[in-house]
Coordinates of C-alpha atoms in Angstrom, one line a residue:
M1 CA 132.3 -59.6 -60.1
S2 CA 133.5 -56.9 -57.7
A3 CA 131.4 -54.3 -55.9
I4 CA 131.5 -50.8 -57.4
V5 CA 131.8 -47.6 -55.3
S6 CA 130.5 -44.3 -56.5
L7 CA 129.3 -41.0 -55.0
Y8 CA 125.7 -39.8 -55.2
L9 CA 123.8 -36.7 -54.4
D10 CA 120.4 -37.7 -52.9
T11 CA 118.0 -35.0 -54.2
R12 CA 114.9 -36.8 -53.0
R13 CA 114.7 -34.7 -49.8
Q14 CA 115.9 -31.1 -49.7
K15 CA 117.1 -29.8 -46.4
N16 CA 115.9 -26.5 -44.9
D17 CA 119.1 -24.7 -46.1
G18 CA 118.6 -25.9 -49.7
T19 CA 121.3 -28.6 -49.6
F20 CA 121.0 -32.4 -50.2
P21 CA 123.0 -35.2 -48.6
A22 CA 126.0 -36.6 -50.5
K23 CA 126.1 -40.4 -50.1
L24 CA 128.4 -43.3 -50.9
R25 CA 126.7 -45.8 -53.3
V26 CA 127.9 -49.4 -53.4
T27 CA 126.6 -51.6 -56.3
F28 CA 127.0 -55.4 -56.3
Q29 CA 125.1 -57.8 -58.6
R30 CA 122.7 -55.0 -59.6
K31 CA 121.8 -54.3 -55.9
Q32 CA 122.6 -50.9 -54.5
Q33 CA 123.1 -49.7 -50.9
Y34 CA 123.6 -46.1 -49.8
Y35 CA 125.7 -44.9 -46.9
P36 CA 125.7 -41.3 -45.4
T37 CA 128.8 -39.1 -45.5
G38 CA 127.6 -36.3 -43.3
I39 CA 128.3 -33.8 -46.2
N40 CA 125.5 -31.7 -47.6
L41 CA 125.7 -29.8 -50.8
T42 CA 123.5 -27.8 -53.2
E43 CA 123.2 -29.1 -56.7
S44 CA 125.5 -26.4 -58.0
Q45 CA 128.1 -27.2 -55.4
W46 CA 127.8 -30.9 -56.4
E47 CA 128.6 -29.9 -60.0
K48 CA 131.7 -28.0 -58.8
V49 CA 132.9 -31.0 -56.7
G50 CA 133.1 -32.9 -60.0
K51 CA 135.5 -30.4 -61.5
P52 CA 139.3 -31.2 -61.3
K53 CA 140.3 -28.1 -59.3
P54 CA 137.4 -26.3 -57.6
R55 CA 138.2 -22.8 -56.3
E56 CA 136.1 -22.4 -53.1
D57 CA 137.5 -23.7 -49.9
Y58 CA 134.3 -25.5 -48.8
I59 CA 134.1 -27.3 -52.2
R60 CA 137.7 -28.3 -52.1
D61 CA 137.3 -29.6 -48.6
A62 CA 134.2 -31.6 -49.5
K63 CA 135.8 -33.0 -52.6
R64 CA 138.9 -34.1 -50.7
L65 CA 136.8 -35.8 -48.0
L66 CA 134.4 -37.5 -50.5
E67 CA 137.4 -38.9 -52.4
N68 CA 138.9 -40.1 -49.1
F69 CA 135.7 -41.8 -48.2
S70 CA 135.4 -43.4 -51.6
N71 CA 139.0 -44.6 -51.5
R72 CA 138.5 -46.1 -48.1
A73 CA 135.4 -48.0 -49.2
E74 CA 137.3 -49.4 -52.2
K75 CA 140.2 -50.5 -49.9
I76 CA 137.7 -52.3 -47.6
I77 CA 136.2 -54.1 -50.6
R78 CA 139.6 -55.1 -52.0
E79 CA 140.5 -56.6 -48.6
M80 CA 137.3 -58.7 -48.4
P81 CA 137.8 -62.3 -49.6
L82 CA 134.1 -62.5 -50.4
F83 CA 131.9 -59.4 -50.7
T84 CA 128.6 -59.1 -48.9
F85 CA 126.8 -56.0 -47.9
D86 CA 126.6 -57.0 -44.3
E87 CA 130.3 -57.6 -44.0
F88 CA 131.1 -54.4 -45.9
E89 CA 128.8 -52.4 -43.6
S90 CA 130.3 -53.9 -40.5
R91 CA 133.8 -52.9 -41.6
Y92 CA 132.8 -49.5 -43.0
V93 CA 130.6 -48.3 -40.1
G94 CA 133.2 -49.3 -37.6
S95 CA 135.9 -47.2 -39.2
T96 CA 136.6 -43.7 -37.9
E97 CA 138.1 -42.8 -41.2
S98 CA 134.9 -43.5 -43.0
P99 CA 132.0 -41.0 -43.4
S100 CA 130.1 -43.1 -41.0
G101 CA 132.6 -42.0 -38.4
S102 CA 131.4 -38.4 -38.5
V103 CA 128.9 -36.8 -36.1
F104 CA 126.7 -35.4 -39.0
A105 CA 126.5 -38.9 -40.6
G106 CA 125.5 -40.3 -37.2
F107 CA 122.7 -37.8 -37.0
E108 CA 121.6 -38.6 -40.6
R109 CA 121.5 -42.4 -39.9
Y110 CA 119.5 -41.9 -36.7
I111 CA 117.0 -39.4 -38.4
E112 CA 116.4 -41.9 -41.2
Q113 CA 115.8 -44.6 -38.6
L114 CA 113.3 -42.4 -36.8
K115 CA 111.5 -41.7 -40.0
K116 CA 111.2 -45.4 -40.8
E117 CA 109.7 -45.9 -37.4
S118 CA 107.1 -43.1 -38.2
R119 CA 108.5 -40.9 -35.4
A120 CA 108.4 -37.8 -37.5
G121 CA 108.2 -35.4 -34.5
T122 CA 111.4 -36.8 -33.0
A123 CA 113.1 -36.8 -36.4
S124 CA 112.2 -33.2 -36.8
S125 CA 113.7 -32.3 -33.4
Y126 CA 117.0 -34.1 -34.2
Q127 CA 117.1 -32.3 -37.6
C128 CA 116.8 -29.0 -35.8
A129 CA 119.7 -30.0 -33.6
V130 CA 122.0 -31.0 -36.4
N131 CA 121.2 -27.8 -38.3
A132 CA 122.3 -25.8 -35.3
L133 CA 125.5 -27.9 -34.9
Q134 CA 126.4 -27.5 -38.6
H135 CA 125.8 -23.7 -38.4
Y136 CA 128.1 -23.4 -35.4
H137 CA 130.7 -25.6 -37.1
Q138 CA 130.7 -23.0 -39.9
R139 CA 129.4 -25.4 -42.5
K140 CA 132.6 -27.4 -42.5
A141 CA 132.1 -30.7 -44.3
L142 CA 133.0 -33.0 -41.4
L143 CA 132.7 -33.0 -37.6
T144 CA 134.5 -35.8 -35.9
Y145 CA 133.7 -37.2 -32.4
Q146 CA 137.2 -36.4 -31.3
E147 CA 136.4 -32.7 -31.8
I148 CA 133.5 -32.8 -29.4
D149 CA 135.4 -31.9 -26.2
P150 CA 134.3 -29.7 -23.2
A151 CA 135.7 -26.6 -24.8
W152 CA 133.8 -27.3 -28.1
L153 CA 130.6 -27.9 -26.1
K154 CA 130.9 -24.8 -24.0
G155 CA 131.6 -22.8 -27.2
F156 CA 128.4 -24.2 -28.8
E157 CA 126.4 -23.4 -25.6
Q158 CA 127.6 -19.8 -25.5
W159 CA 127.0 -19.4 -29.3
M160 CA 123.4 -20.6 -29.0
I161 CA 122.7 -18.2 -26.1
N162 CA 124.4 -15.3 -27.9
N163 CA 122.0 -16.0 -30.8
G164 CA 119.0 -15.6 -28.7
N165 CA 118.2 -19.3 -27.8
S166 CA 117.1 -20.4 -24.4
I167 CA 118.9 -22.7 -22.1
T168 CA 116.1 -25.2 -22.6
T169 CA 116.7 -25.3 -26.4
V170 CA 120.5 -25.6 -25.8
G171 CA 119.7 -28.6 -23.5
I172 CA 117.4 -30.3 -26.0
Y173 CA 120.0 -30.0 -28.8
L174 CA 122.9 -31.2 -26.7
R175 CA 120.9 -34.2 -25.4
S176 CA 120.3 -35.1 -29.0
L177 CA 124.1 -34.8 -29.7
R178 CA 124.8 -37.0 -26.6
T179 CA 122.5 -39.7 -27.9
I180 CA 124.4 -39.8 -31.2
Y181 CA 127.7 -39.8 -29.3
N182 CA 126.5 -42.7 -27.1
Q183 CA 125.6 -44.7 -30.2
A184 CA 129.1 -44.0 -31.7
V185 CA 130.7 -45.3 -28.4
E186 CA 128.6 -48.5 -28.6
D187 CA 129.5 -49.0 -32.3
G188 CA 133.2 -48.6 -31.5
I189 CA 133.6 -45.5 -33.6
V190 CA 134.9 -43.4 -30.7
D191 CA 136.8 -44.4 -27.6
R192 CA 134.8 -44.2 -24.3
D193 CA 137.9 -42.7 -22.6
I194 CA 137.4 -39.3 -24.3
Y195 CA 133.6 -39.2 -23.5
P196 CA 132.9 -35.5 -22.7
F197 CA 129.4 -35.7 -21.1
T198 CA 130.4 -36.3 -17.5
K199 CA 130.1 -34.3 -14.3
R200 CA 133.8 -33.5 -14.3
R201 CA 134.0 -32.6 -18.0
Y202 CA 130.8 -31.0 -19.3
Q203 CA 127.2 -31.1 -18.0
I204 CA 124.4 -30.3 -20.3
P205 CA 122.5 -27.2 -18.9
T206 CA 118.9 -27.4 -17.8
G207 CA 116.4 -24.6 -18.0
R208 CA 114.8 -23.2 -14.9
N209 CA 111.4 -24.6 -14.0
T210 CA 109.4 -21.4 -14.5
K211 CA 105.8 -21.5 -13.3
K212 CA 103.6 -22.8 -16.1
A213 CA 100.6 -23.9 -14.1
L214 CA 97.5 -21.8 -13.5
T215 CA 95.8 -21.3 -10.2
I216 CA 92.5 -22.9 -9.6
A217 CA 90.9 -19.5 -9.7
D218 CA 92.2 -18.8 -13.2
I219 CA 91.1 -22.3 -14.4
E220 CA 87.6 -21.5 -13.1
K221 CA 87.6 -18.3 -15.2
I222 CA 88.4 -20.3 -18.3
F223 CA 85.6 -22.8 -17.5
R224 CA 83.1 -20.0 -17.2
Y225 CA 84.3 -18.0 -20.2
A226 CA 81.4 -17.2 -22.5
A227 CA 82.6 -18.1 -26.0
E228 CA 80.3 -17.8 -29.0
P229 CA 78.5 -21.1 -29.3
G230 CA 79.9 -23.3 -32.1
S231 CA 82.9 -21.0 -32.7
A232 CA 86.5 -21.9 -33.2
E233 CA 87.2 -20.1 -29.9
E234 CA 84.7 -22.2 -28.0
K235 CA 86.1 -25.4 -29.5
A236 CA 89.7 -24.4 -28.6
R237 CA 88.6 -23.6 -25.0
D238 CA 86.8 -27.0 -24.6
L239 CA 89.8 -28.9 -26.1
W240 CA 92.1 -27.1 -23.7
L241 CA 89.8 -28.0 -20.8
F242 CA 89.7 -31.6 -22.1
S243 CA 93.5 -31.8 -21.9
Y244 CA 93.4 -30.4 -18.3
L245 CA 90.7 -32.8 -17.2
C246 CA 92.2 -35.8 -18.9
N247 CA 95.5 -36.0 -17.0
G248 CA 97.1 -33.3 -19.0
M249 CA 96.7 -35.3 -22.3
N250 CA 98.8 -33.6 -25.0
P251 CA 97.4 -32.5 -28.4
K252 CA 98.9 -35.5 -30.3
D253 CA 97.2 -38.0 -28.0
I254 CA 93.9 -36.0 -28.1
A255 CA 94.1 -36.0 -31.9
R256 CA 94.8 -39.8 -31.9
L257 CA 92.0 -40.7 -29.5
T258 CA 89.5 -43.2 -30.9
Y259 CA 86.1 -44.1 -29.7
Q260 CA 87.2 -47.6 -28.8
Q261 CA 89.4 -46.1 -26.1
I262 CA 86.5 -44.5 -24.3
G263 CA 84.4 -46.4 -21.9
E264 CA 81.6 -45.5 -19.6
K265 CA 83.8 -44.5 -16.7
Q266 CA 87.3 -44.5 -18.1
I267 CA 89.5 -43.5 -21.1
R268 CA 92.6 -45.6 -21.6
F269 CA 95.5 -44.6 -23.8
V270 CA 99.2 -44.9 -24.3
R271 CA 101.2 -41.7 -24.8
A272 CA 102.5 -41.4 -28.4
K273 CA 105.7 -39.9 -26.9
T274 CA 106.6 -43.2 -25.0
E275 CA 104.9 -46.0 -27.0
R276 CA 108.0 -46.7 -29.1
T277 CA 110.7 -45.7 -26.7
K278 CA 110.0 -47.6 -23.5
R279 CA 109.4 -51.2 -22.6
D280 CA 106.3 -52.4 -20.7
V281 CA 104.6 -49.0 -21.1
K282 CA 101.4 -48.9 -19.1
A283 CA 98.2 -47.4 -20.4
I284 CA 97.1 -44.1 -18.7
T285 CA 93.6 -44.2 -17.2
V286 CA 91.4 -41.1 -17.2
A287 CA 88.2 -40.8 -15.2
V288 CA 85.3 -39.7 -17.5
T289 CA 83.6 -36.9 -15.6
D290 CA 80.5 -35.1 -16.7
D291 CA 82.6 -32.3 -18.2
V292 CA 84.7 -34.8 -20.2
R293 CA 81.6 -36.5 -21.5
R294 CA 80.1 -33.2 -22.4
I295 CA 83.1 -32.2 -24.5
I296 CA 83.1 -35.5 -26.3
D297 CA 79.4 -35.4 -27.0
K298 CA 79.7 -31.8 -28.3
W299 CA 82.7 -32.0 -30.5
G300 CA 83.1 -35.7 -31.2
Q301 CA 82.7 -36.9 -34.9
K302 CA 79.5 -38.6 -35.9
P303 CA 78.5 -41.3 -36.5
I304 CA 80.4 -43.1 -33.8
S305 CA 82.4 -46.1 -34.7
P306 CA 85.2 -47.9 -32.7
Q307 CA 88.1 -47.0 -35.0
K308 CA 87.1 -43.4 -35.8
Y309 CA 89.0 -40.6 -34.3
V310 CA 86.9 -38.8 -31.7
F311 CA 88.0 -35.3 -32.8
D312 CA 88.5 -34.1 -36.4
A313 CA 92.2 -33.2 -36.2
L314 CA 93.5 -36.2 -38.2
E315 CA 92.7 -38.2 -41.3
P316 CA 92.8 -42.0 -41.5
G317 CA 95.7 -43.7 -43.3
I318 CA 98.1 -40.7 -43.4
S319 CA 101.9 -40.7 -43.3
A320 CA 103.8 -39.8 -40.2
E321 CA 105.0 -36.6 -41.8
R322 CA 101.4 -35.6 -42.6
E323 CA 100.3 -36.5 -39.1
L324 CA 103.0 -34.3 -37.7
A325 CA 101.9 -31.3 -39.8
L326 CA 98.2 -31.8 -38.8
V327 CA 99.0 -32.1 -35.1
R328 CA 101.1 -29.0 -35.2
Q329 CA 98.3 -27.1 -36.8
F330 CA 95.8 -28.5 -34.3
T331 CA 98.1 -27.4 -31.4
K332 CA 98.7 -24.0 -33.0
T333 CA 94.9 -23.4 -33.3
I334 CA 94.2 -24.3 -29.7
N335 CA 97.1 -22.1 -28.5
K336 CA 96.0 -19.2 -30.6
Y337 CA 92.5 -19.0 -29.1
I338 CA 93.3 -20.1 -25.5
G339 CA 95.9 -17.4 -25.5
R340 CA 93.3 -14.8 -26.5
I341 CA 90.9 -16.0 -23.9
A342 CA 93.5 -15.8 -21.2
Q343 CA 94.4 -12.3 -22.2
S344 CA 90.8 -11.2 -22.2
L345 CA 90.3 -12.7 -18.7
G346 CA 93.3 -10.9 -17.3
I347 CA 95.4 -14.0 -16.8
D348 CA 99.0 -12.8 -16.8
K349 CA 100.6 -15.9 -18.2
D350 CA 101.4 -17.5 -21.5
V351 CA 98.6 -20.1 -21.6
T352 CA 99.1 -23.0 -24.0
T353 CA 98.3 -26.7 -24.2
Y354 CA 101.5 -27.2 -22.2
T355 CA 100.0 -25.1 -19.4
A356 CA 97.0 -27.5 -19.2
R357 CA 99.3 -30.4 -18.5
H358 CA 101.2 -28.5 -15.8
S359 CA 98.0 -27.2 -14.3
F360 CA 96.6 -30.7 -14.0
S361 CA 99.6 -32.0 -12.0
T362 CA 100.0 -28.8 -9.9
V363 CA 96.4 -28.5 -8.9
L364 CA 96.5 -32.2 -7.8
K365 CA 99.6 -31.5 -5.8
R366 CA 98.0 -28.5 -4.1
S367 CA 94.9 -30.6 -3.3
G368 CA 97.1 -33.1 -1.4
A369 CA 97.2 -35.9 -4.0
P370 CA 100.2 -38.3 -3.4
I371 CA 103.0 -37.7 -5.9
E372 CA 102.9 -41.4 -6.8
F373 CA 99.3 -40.9 -8.1
I374 CA 100.2 -37.8 -10.0
S375 CA 103.2 -39.6 -11.6
E376 CA 101.0 -42.5 -12.7
S377 CA 98.4 -40.2 -14.0
L378 CA 100.9 -38.4 -16.2
G379 CA 102.4 -41.6 -17.5
H380 CA 105.9 -40.9 -16.0
Q381 CA 108.3 -43.8 -15.3
D382 CA 110.3 -41.9 -12.8
I383 CA 108.9 -39.8 -10.0
R384 CA 111.8 -37.3 -10.4
T385 CA 110.3 -36.4 -13.8
T386 CA 107.0 -35.6 -12.1
E387 CA 108.7 -33.5 -9.5
S388 CA 110.2 -31.3 -12.2
Y389 CA 106.7 -30.7 -13.5
L390 CA 105.2 -29.5 -10.3
D391 CA 105.1 -25.8 -9.6
S392 CA 105.7 -24.4 -6.2
F393 CA 102.7 -23.5 -4.0
E394 CA 100.8 -20.3 -4.6
D395 CA 101.8 -17.1 -2.7
D396 CA 98.8 -17.0 -0.4
V397 CA 99.5 -20.6 0.7
K398 CA 103.1 -19.7 1.4
L399 CA 101.9 -16.7 3.5
Q400 CA 99.5 -19.0 5.4
Y401 CA 102.3 -21.4 6.3
A402 CA 104.6 -18.5 7.2
N403 CA 102.0 -17.0 9.5
A404 CA 101.6 -20.4 11.2
L405 CA 105.2 -20.0 12.5
T406 CA 104.0 -17.2 14.7
S407 CA 100.5 -18.4 15.4
F408 CA 101.1 -17.9 19.1
R409 CA 100.8 -14.1 18.5
S410 CA 97.0 -14.6 18.0
T411 CA 96.7 -15.8 21.6
P412 CA 96.2 -13.0 24.1
E413 CA 99.1 -12.5 26.4
P414 CA 98.2 -13.2 30.1
E415 CA 97.6 -10.1 32.2
Q416 CA 100.2 -9.0 34.6
S417 CA 98.9 -9.0 38.2

């Protein structure tokens, strides 16, 4: 019995633009496996693909490519002395003529892998990147790795900027593309000799490190801000301060914090951002100050039990997608109120949960803390990452150092005899 190849529109998950992924379906002994093509179509477009002579250019292009992919898969199966899914996949994925040899298919495979690992936030980020790439590529059905050259990358960068995106966003999307490209190189889909992401060919832009940290005087204002007791505003202020006091803990880690992680003098946690991506990840240790204890006692869920979340941002036993949605709402609420508080206090900065993390590291730097200590407190593996976090010194400190250059002027000149 031979394996059967067919084409299939996966309507289980609709994309933001209303399309669904077209996949290759291989059936053998009643078992089915699906392989991405990198082609996305609406249901009405899928119906037109099935017609003998579709009129629209995009539909004709998609139909031709899908037929080529199907024919290629059938050829691989015919050449196999004994069919197994593992052997078929090995030959199929390694072929640049196959749909698995396209950039969009590479993204789709990686996004599916991230979802299986419950890394919904990262999956969402990669989905945003591929959406932008597809838009720039003018919705053509296929983007090959060979097309990704320095000219194409510079064109995408300029297109993003012209459409109002920041350099930071451009960098995030292109680093996602570089990850997919690197995987294709490792899988033998594309030759390393044409690799475009080098210093001589194309360097991914990085955003300027604009000042995100607050001065200690502004932080004191937030500490002393008189919010209505028990209000959403008071809770948001306290949670922002909790982040600042707890090594710049981000909202997801605050939401995930359980009582078993809190001791008499320390809180120990592993950042959700790094727990699945790095080996030998060290737990971050936070000193439990009186202010930290006060916030936990005030807003922590009762009754206390080891496995219970400290704060009421998440629900037990939820999916990664649901957790992502709740964390985003949790963050949005904190940012909404802390932004209002900052504005009412006359703080001329966009204050968010991200500001709390930068303020923690920068205030430590200005107090003379060693950068190694700051790096360990933030959970960074590389001190260079920490250095990029740290804001420059405040203007009054710069003036103090500048005046020190001519401190001799404060000494009276000797009188002439």
